[in-house]
Coordinates of C-alpha atoms in Angstrom, one line a residue:
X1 CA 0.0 0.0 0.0
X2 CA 2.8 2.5 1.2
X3 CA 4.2 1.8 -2.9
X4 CA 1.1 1.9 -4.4
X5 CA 0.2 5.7 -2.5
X6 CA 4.3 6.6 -3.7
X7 CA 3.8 6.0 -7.2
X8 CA 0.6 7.6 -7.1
X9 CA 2.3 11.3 -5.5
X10 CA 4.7 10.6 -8.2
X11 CA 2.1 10.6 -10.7
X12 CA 0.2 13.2 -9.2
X13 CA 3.6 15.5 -9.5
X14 CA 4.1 15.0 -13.3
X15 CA 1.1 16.1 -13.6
X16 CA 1.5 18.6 -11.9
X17 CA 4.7 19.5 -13.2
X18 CA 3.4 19.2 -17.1
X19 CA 0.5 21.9 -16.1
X20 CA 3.2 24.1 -14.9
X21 CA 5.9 23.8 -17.8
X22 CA 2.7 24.2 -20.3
X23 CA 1.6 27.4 -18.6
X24 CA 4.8 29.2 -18.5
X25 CA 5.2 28.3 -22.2
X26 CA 4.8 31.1 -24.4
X27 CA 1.0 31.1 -25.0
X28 CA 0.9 29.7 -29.0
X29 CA -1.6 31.9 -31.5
X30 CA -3.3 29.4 -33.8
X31 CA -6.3 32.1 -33.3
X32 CA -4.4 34.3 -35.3
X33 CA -5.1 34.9 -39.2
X34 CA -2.2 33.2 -41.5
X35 CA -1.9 36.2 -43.2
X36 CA -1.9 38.5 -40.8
X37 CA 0.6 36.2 -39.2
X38 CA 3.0 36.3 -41.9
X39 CA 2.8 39.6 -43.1
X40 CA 3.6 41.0 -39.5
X41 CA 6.5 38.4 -39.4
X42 CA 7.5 39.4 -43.2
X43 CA 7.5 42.9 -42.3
X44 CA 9.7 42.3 -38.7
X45 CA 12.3 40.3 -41.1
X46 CA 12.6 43.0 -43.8
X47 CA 13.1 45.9 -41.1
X48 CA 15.7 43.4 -39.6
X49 CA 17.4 43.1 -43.1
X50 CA 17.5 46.6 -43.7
X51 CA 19.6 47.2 -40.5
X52 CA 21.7 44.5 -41.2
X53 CA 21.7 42.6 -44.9
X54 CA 23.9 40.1 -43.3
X55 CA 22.0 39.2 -40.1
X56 CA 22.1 35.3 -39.9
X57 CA 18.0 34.7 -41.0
X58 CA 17.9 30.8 -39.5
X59 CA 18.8 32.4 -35.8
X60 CA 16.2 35.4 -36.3
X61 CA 13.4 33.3 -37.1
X62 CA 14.2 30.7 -34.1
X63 CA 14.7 32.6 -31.9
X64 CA 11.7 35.0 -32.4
X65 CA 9.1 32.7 -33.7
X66 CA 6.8 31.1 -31.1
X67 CA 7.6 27.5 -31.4
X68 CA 4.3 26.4 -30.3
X69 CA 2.8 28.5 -33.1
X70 CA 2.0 27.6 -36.7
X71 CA 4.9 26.7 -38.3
X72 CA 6.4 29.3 -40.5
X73 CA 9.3 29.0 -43.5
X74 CA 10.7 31.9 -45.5
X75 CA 11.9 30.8 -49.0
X76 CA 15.0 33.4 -50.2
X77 CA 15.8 34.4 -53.9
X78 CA 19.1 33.0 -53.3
X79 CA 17.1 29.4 -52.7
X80 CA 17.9 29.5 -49.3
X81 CA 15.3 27.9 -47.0
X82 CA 14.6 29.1 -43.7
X83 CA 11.8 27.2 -41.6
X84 CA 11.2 28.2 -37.5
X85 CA 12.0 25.1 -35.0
X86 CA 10.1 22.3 -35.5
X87 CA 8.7 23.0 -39.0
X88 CA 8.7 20.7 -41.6
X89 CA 7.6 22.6 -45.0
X90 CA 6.3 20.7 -48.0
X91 CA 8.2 20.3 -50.4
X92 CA 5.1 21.5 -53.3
X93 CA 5.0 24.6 -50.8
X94 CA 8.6 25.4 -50.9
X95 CA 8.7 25.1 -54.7
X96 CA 5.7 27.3 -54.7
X97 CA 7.0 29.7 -53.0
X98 CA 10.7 29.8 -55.4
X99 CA 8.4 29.6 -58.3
X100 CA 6.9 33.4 -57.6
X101 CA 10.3 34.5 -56.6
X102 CA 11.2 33.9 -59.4
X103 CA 8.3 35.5 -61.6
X104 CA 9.0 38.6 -58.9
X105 CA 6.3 38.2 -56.7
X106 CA 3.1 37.5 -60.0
X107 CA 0.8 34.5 -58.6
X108 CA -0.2 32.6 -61.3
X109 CA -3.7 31.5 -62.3
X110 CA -4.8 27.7 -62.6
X111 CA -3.5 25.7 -65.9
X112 CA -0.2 27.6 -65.5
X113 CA 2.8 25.5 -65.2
X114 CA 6.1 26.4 -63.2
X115 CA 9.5 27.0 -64.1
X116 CA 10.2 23.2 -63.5
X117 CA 7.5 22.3 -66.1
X118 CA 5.0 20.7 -63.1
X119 CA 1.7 22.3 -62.1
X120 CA 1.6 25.0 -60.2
X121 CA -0.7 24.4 -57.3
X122 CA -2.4 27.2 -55.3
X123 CA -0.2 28.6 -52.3
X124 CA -1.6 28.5 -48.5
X125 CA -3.6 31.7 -48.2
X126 CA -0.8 33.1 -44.8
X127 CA 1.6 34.2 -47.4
X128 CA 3.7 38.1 -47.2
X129 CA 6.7 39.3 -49.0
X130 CA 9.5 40.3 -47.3
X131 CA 11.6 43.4 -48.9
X132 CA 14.9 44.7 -48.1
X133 CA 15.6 48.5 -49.7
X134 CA 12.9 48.3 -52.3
X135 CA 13.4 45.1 -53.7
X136 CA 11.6 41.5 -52.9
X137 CA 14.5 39.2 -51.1
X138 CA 12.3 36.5 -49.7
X139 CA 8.4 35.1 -49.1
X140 CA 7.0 33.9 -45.7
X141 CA 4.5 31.5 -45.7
X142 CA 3.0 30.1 -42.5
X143 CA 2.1 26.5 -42.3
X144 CA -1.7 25.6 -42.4
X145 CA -1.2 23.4 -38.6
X146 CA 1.3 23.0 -36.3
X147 CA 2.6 19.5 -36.1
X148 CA 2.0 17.4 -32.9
X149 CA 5.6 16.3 -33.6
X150 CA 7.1 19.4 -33.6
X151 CA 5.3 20.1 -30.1
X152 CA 6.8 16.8 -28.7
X153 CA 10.2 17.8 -30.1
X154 CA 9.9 21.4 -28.0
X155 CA 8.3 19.9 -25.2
X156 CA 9.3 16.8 -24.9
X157 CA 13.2 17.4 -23.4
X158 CA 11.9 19.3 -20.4
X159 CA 9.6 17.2 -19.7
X160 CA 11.3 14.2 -19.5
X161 CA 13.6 15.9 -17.3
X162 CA 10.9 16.6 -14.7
X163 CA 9.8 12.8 -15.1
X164 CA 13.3 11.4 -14.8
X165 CA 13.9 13.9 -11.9
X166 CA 10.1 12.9 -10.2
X167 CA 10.8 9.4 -10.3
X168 CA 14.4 9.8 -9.2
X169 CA 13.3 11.1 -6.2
X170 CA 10.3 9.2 -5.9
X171 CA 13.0 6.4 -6.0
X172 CA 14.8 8.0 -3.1
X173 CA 12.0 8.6 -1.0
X174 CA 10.6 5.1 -1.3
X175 CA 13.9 3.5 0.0
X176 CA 14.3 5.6 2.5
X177 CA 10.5 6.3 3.8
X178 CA 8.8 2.4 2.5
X179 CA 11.8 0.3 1.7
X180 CA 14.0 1.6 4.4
X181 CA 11.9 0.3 7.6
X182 CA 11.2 -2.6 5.9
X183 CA 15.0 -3.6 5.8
X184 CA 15.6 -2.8 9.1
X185 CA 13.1 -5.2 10.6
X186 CA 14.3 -7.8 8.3
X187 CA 17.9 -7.1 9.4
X188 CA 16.5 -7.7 13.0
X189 CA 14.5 -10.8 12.0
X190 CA 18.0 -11.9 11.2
X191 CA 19.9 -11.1 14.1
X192 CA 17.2 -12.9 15.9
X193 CA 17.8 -15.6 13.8
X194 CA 21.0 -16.0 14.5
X195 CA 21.1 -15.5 18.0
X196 CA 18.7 -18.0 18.5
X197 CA 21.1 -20.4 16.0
X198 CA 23.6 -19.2 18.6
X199 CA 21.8 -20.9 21.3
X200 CA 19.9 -17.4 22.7
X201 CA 17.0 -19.0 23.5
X202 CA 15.2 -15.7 24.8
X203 CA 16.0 -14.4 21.5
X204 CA 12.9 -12.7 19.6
X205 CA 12.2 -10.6 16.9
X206 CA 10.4 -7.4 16.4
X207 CA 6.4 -7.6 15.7
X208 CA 5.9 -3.8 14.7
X209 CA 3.5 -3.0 11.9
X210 CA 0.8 -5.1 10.1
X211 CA 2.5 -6.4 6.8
X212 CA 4.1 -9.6 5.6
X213 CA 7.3 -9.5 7.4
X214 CA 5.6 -8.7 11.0
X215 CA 4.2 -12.0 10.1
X216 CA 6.9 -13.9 9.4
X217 CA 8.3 -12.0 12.8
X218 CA 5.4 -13.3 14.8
X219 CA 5.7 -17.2 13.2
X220 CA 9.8 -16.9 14.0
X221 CA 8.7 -16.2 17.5
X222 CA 6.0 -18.6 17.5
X223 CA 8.4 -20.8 16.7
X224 CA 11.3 -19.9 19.0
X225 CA 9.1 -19.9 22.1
X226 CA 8.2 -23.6 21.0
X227 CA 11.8 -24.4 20.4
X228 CA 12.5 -22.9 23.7
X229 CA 9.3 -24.7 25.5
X230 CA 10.3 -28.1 24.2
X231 CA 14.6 -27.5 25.2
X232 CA 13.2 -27.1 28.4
X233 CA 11.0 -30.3 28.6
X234 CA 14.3 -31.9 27.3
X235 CA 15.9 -30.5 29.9
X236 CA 13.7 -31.5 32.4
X237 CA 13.2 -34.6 31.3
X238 CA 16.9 -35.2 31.3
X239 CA 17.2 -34.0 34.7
X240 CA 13.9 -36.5 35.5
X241 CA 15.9 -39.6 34.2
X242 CA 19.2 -38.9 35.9
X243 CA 17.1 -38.4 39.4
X244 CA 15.1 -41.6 38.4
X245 CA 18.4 -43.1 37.9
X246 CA 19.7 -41.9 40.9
X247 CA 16.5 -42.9 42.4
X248 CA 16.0 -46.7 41.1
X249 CA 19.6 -47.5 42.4
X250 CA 18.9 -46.2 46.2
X251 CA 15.6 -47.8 46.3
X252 CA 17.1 -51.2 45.2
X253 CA 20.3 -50.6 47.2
X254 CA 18.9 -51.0 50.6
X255 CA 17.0 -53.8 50.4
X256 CA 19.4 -55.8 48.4
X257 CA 21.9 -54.6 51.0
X258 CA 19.6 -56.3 53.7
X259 CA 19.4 -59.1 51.5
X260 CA 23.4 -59.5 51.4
X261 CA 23.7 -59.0 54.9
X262 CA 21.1 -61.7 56.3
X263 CA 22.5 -63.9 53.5
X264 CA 26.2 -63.5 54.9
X265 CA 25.0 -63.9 58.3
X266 CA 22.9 -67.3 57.7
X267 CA 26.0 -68.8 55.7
X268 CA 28.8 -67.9 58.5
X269 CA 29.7 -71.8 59.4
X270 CA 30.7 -70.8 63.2
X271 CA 27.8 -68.6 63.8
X272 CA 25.4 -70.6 66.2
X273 CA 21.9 -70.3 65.0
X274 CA 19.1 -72.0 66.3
X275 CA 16.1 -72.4 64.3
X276 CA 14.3 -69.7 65.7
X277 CA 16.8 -67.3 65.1
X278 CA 17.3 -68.9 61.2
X279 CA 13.5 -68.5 60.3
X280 CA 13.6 -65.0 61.5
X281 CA 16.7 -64.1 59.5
X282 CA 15.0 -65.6 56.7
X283 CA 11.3 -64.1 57.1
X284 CA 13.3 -60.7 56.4
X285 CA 15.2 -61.7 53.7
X286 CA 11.7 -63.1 52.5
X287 CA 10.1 -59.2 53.1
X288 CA 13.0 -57.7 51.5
X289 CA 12.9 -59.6 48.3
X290 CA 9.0 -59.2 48.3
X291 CA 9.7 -55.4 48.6
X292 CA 12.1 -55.2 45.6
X293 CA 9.7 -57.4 43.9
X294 CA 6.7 -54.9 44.0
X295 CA 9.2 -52.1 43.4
X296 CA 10.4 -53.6 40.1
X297 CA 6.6 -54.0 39.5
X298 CA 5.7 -50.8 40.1
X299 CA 8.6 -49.3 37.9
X300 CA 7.2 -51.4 34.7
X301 CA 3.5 -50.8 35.5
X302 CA 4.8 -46.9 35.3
X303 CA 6.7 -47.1 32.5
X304 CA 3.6 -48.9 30.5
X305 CA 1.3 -46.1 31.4
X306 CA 4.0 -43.4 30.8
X307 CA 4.4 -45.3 27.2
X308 CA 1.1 -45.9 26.3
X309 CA 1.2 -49.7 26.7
X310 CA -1.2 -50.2 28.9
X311 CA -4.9 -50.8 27.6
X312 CA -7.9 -49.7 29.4
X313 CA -11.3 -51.8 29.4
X314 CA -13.7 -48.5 30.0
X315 CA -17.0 -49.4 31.0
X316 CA -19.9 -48.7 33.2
X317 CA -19.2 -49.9 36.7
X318 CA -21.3 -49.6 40.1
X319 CA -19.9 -46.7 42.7
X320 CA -21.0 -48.9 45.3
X321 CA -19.3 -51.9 44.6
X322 CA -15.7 -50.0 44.2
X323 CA -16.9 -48.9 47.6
X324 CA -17.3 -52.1 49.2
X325 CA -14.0 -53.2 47.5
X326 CA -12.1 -50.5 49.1
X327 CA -13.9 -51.5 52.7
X328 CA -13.0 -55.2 52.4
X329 CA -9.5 -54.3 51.7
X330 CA -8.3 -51.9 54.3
X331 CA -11.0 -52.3 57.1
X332 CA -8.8 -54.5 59.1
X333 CA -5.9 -52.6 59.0
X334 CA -7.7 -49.3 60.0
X335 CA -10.0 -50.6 62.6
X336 CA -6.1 -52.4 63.7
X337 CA -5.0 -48.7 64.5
X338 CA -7.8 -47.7 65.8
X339 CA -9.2 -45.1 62.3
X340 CA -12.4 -45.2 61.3
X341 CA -13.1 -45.8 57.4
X342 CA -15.9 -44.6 55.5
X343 CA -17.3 -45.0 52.1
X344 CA -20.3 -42.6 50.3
X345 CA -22.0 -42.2 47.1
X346 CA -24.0 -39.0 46.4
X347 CA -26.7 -38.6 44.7
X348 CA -26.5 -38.9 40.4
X349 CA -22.6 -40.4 41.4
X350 CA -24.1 -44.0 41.7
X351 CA -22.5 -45.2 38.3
X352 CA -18.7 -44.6 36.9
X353 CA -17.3 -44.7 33.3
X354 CA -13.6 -46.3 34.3
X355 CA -11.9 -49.5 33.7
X356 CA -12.7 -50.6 37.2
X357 CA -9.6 -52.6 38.3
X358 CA -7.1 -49.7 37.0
X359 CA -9.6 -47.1 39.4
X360 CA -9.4 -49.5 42.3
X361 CA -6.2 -49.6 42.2
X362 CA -5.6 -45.9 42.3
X363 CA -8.5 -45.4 45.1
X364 CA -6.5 -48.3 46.9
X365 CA -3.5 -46.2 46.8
X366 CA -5.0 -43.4 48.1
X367 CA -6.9 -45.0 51.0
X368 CA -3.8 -46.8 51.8
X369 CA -1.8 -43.5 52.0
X370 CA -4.7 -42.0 53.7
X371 CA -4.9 -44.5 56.7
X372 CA -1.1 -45.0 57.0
X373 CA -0.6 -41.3 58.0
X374 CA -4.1 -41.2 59.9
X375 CA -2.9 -41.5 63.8
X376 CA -5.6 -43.7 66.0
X377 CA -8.6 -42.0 66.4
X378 CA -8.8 -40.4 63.2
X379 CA -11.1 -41.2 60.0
X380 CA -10.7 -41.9 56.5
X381 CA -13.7 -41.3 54.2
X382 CA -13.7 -42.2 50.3
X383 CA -16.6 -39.9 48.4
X384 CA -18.1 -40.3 44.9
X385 CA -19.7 -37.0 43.6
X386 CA -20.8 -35.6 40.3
X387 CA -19.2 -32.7 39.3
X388 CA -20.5 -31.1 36.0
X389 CA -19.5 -33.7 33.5
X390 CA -16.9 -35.3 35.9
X391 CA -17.0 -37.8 38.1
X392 CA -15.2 -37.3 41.5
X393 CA -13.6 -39.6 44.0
X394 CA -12.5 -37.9 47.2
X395 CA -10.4 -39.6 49.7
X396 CA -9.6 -37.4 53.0
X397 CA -8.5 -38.2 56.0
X398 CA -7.4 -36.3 59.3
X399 CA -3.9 -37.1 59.1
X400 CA -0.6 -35.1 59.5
X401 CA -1.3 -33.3 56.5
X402 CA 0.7 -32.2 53.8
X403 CA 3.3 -29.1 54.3
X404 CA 2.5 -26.5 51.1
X405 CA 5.9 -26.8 49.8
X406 CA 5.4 -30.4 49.1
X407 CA 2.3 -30.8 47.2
X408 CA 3.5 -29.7 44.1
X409 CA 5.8 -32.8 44.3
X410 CA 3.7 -35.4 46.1
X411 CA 2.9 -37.0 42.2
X412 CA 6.8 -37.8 41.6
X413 CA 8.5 -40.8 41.4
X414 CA 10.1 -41.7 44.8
X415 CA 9.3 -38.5 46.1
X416 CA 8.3 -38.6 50.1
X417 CA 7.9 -35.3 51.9
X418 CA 9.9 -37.7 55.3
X419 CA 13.1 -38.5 54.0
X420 CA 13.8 -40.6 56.7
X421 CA 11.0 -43.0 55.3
X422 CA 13.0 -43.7 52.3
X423 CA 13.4 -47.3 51.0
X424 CA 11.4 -48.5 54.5
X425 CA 9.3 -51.9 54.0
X426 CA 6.3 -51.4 51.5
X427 CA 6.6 -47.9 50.3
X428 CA 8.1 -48.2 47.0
X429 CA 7.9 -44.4 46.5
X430 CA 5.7 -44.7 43.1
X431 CA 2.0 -45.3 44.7
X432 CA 1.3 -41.7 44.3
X433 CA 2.9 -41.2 40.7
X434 CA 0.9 -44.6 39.3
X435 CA -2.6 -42.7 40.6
X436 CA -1.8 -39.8 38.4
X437 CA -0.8 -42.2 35.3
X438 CA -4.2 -43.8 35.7
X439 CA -5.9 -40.9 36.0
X440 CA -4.5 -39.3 33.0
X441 CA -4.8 -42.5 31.5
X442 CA -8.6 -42.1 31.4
X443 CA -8.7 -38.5 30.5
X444 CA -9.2 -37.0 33.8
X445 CA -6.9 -35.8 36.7
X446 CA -5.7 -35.9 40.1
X447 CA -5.2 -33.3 42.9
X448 CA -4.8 -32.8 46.4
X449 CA -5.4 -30.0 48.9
X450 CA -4.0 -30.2 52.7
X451 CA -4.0 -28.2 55.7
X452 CA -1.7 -29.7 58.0
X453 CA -2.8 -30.8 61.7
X454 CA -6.1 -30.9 60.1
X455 CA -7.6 -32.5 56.7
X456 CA -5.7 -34.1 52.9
X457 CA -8.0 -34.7 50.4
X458 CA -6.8 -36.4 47.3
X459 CA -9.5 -35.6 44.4
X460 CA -9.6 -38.0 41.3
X461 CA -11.7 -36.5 38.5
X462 CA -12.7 -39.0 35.3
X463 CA -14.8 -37.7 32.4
X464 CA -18.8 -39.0 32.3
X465 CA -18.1 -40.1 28.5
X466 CA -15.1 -42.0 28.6
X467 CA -12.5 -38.9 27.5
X468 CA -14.6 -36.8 25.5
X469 CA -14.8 -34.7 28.1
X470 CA -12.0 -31.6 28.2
X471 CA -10.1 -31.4 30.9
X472 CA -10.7 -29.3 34.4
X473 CA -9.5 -26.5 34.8

């Protein structure tokens, strides 16, 4: 647009300009009689003559002689042929005009014929002697148009000047004003472009103005923010597996150092043992190897969900039966430390779209968590609600709660907010983190809120539909 509106101000100048050089040209007089015309011209030349016989004729009549007028030529007795700039007499005119110099100024009549033997035609009526002391020295004759040619030919040189000149600084102004800004932003598109080659993650480029290269700017930041968003989930990732790493080879140290140790201890050939002794040495071992065995479990069961290999049977399944599942399963061991457990199912929540044994085993995680931190005296209660188009389970219990610092974390692998419970008996680490890959699994989420000293509630939300359903916000 901003070259389109250039050329047309440069159009709009020449214009402007060609008004201008027309109207301080010499106004022409094609109004003007021929005659009168020629006999004021023949009468100029002949006092010009008489002052000075050998004035040079050619620059006299050039010079005053509008050049937009009629064209005008003045035929001498000598045969010399004098035209004004731009004329182009014809050649039955000029021989016209020598044939009554020559019969000393006497038209003749039709049938007459010249002294060349042709026919003499009829001159153009703007025809005047010209005389020097008394004595007929030339004719003028003014031509009957003036030709669009010989207008060009006078006009033509200045104009193209003032075009040349317009467009030369048309030129100018468009690389400096259109051209100009343009290059600068590509120039910084560039730099960003390499910086960001350079490794510059943060660098971008400049989104100013609405045309095609603030586009391109805004699609090379696009894409260096997603460059920069997926470096840092590399990143992240990377720093994930080398924790993991880190992670896998404590939580298998310690009980395969127990292992070792009990192992040592039972084959030491002058270490008394009775049998007693033995069959407690090897009930550990026995726990120790059953730990490592649901730890190794629980790493692959991760790593299926994490890699999509793990297929979900979703169907319709009864609220109240995953209830009564939870109840049988950890009833014993709460009402053993003394914490009441209860199930309910609200109102429209009576149904649940889920594979049901990948839910119970995340609810089963949770109420396990849930009663293992509850002190005696305390209560566990498992909820199924409707919420919107979600189904909610809520597990909450009256626990030790959760310091705020640590539930952003809770969902790790191996991550436990009491360091000094790492690698004890049973808690692999991954209970938590294998709820959330179930979760997702179905479409849906988990969640937890805490206020220490008082209430955790862990929330599991699953779509109505299978996952058709967006996720909650």
């Amino acid at each position: 647009m901003g070259f389109i509106a250039l050329f047309a101000a440069v159009l709009l100048a020449q214009v402007v300009a060609f008004v201008w050089t027309v109207s301080r040209t010499p106004e022409p007089q094609p109004a003007r009689m021929p005659g009168f015309h020629a006999r004021a011209v023949a009468i100029e030349l002949s006092e010009a003559l008489e002052a000075d016989p050998g004035m040079d004729v050619g620059r006299f009549v050039r010079e005053r002689v509008d050049p937009l007028a009629r064209g005008l030529v003045v035929v001498f007795r000598d045969g010399r042929v004098v035209a004004s700039r731009g004329a182009e007499p014809p050649d039955w005119l000029v021989r016209e005009l020598r044939d009554r110099l020559a019969r000393a100024g006497r038209a003749e009549r039709g049938g007459e014929r010249g002294a060349d033997g042709r026919p003499v035609r009829r001159p153009a009526p703007g025809v005047a002697p010209v005389r020097a002391h008394g004595e007929l020295v030339a004719i003028v004759a003014v031509l009957p148009t003036r030709p669009a040619r010989a207008i060009a030919l006078d006009l033509g040189p200045r104009l193209l000047a003032v075009a040349g000149l317009l467009a030369l600084i048309g030129t100018v102004v468009g690389a400096i004003v259109i051209f100009g800004p343009a290059h600068r932003r590509l120039r910084a598109l560039e730099h960003a472009a390499r910086q960001l080659g350079a490794g510059d993650a943060a660098a971008r480029a400049p989104e100013t103005g609405g045309d095609e290269i603030a586009s391109v700017a805004v699609a090379f930041n696009q894409m260096a923010a997603e460059l920069t968003r997926r470096m840092t989930q590399i990143e992240a990732a990377d720093r994930a597996r080398r924790q993991l790493l880190a992670d896998v080879s404590h939580e298998l140290m310690t009980p395969l150092t127990s292992i070792r140790g009990y192992v040592e201890t039972l084959r030491m050939p002058g270490l008394p043992l009775d049998q007693t002794a033995r069959d407690r040495y090897l009930g550990i071992v026995l726990d120790e190897a059953l730990g490592l065995e649901r730890l190794i479990g629980d790493l692959l069961e991760l790593s299926r969900f994490e890699a999509d290999g793990v297929t979900l049977s979703v169907g319709t399944a009864s609220s109240g039966d995953l209830m009564s599942r939870i109840v049988a399963r950890h009833e014993r061991v709460a009402a053993e430390k003394g914490v009441a457990l209860e199930t309910r199912v609200e109102a429209g929540a009576e149904t649940v779209e889920a594979d049901l044994d990948r839910l119970e085993q995340a609810v089963q995680n949770l109420v396990a968590n849930a009663v293992r931190h509850t002190p005696a005296g305390g209560r566990v209660t498992a909820t199924v609600r409707r919420e919107a188009a979600w189904t909610a389970i809520d597990v909450a219990d009256t626990g030790e709660g959760i310091a705020a610092e640590h539930l952003p974390l809770v969902f790790d692998r191996f991550y436990k907010a009491d360091a000094s419970r790492r690698g004890s008996s049973g808690l692999s680490g991954l209970g938590l983190a294998i709820v959330k890959a179930i979760a997702e699994r179905h479409g849906g989420d988990v969640a937890v809120r805490s206020e220490p000293g008082v209430e955790t509630i862990f929330t599991i939300r699953l779509p109505m539909s299978g996952r058709a359903a967006p996720r909650p916000s």
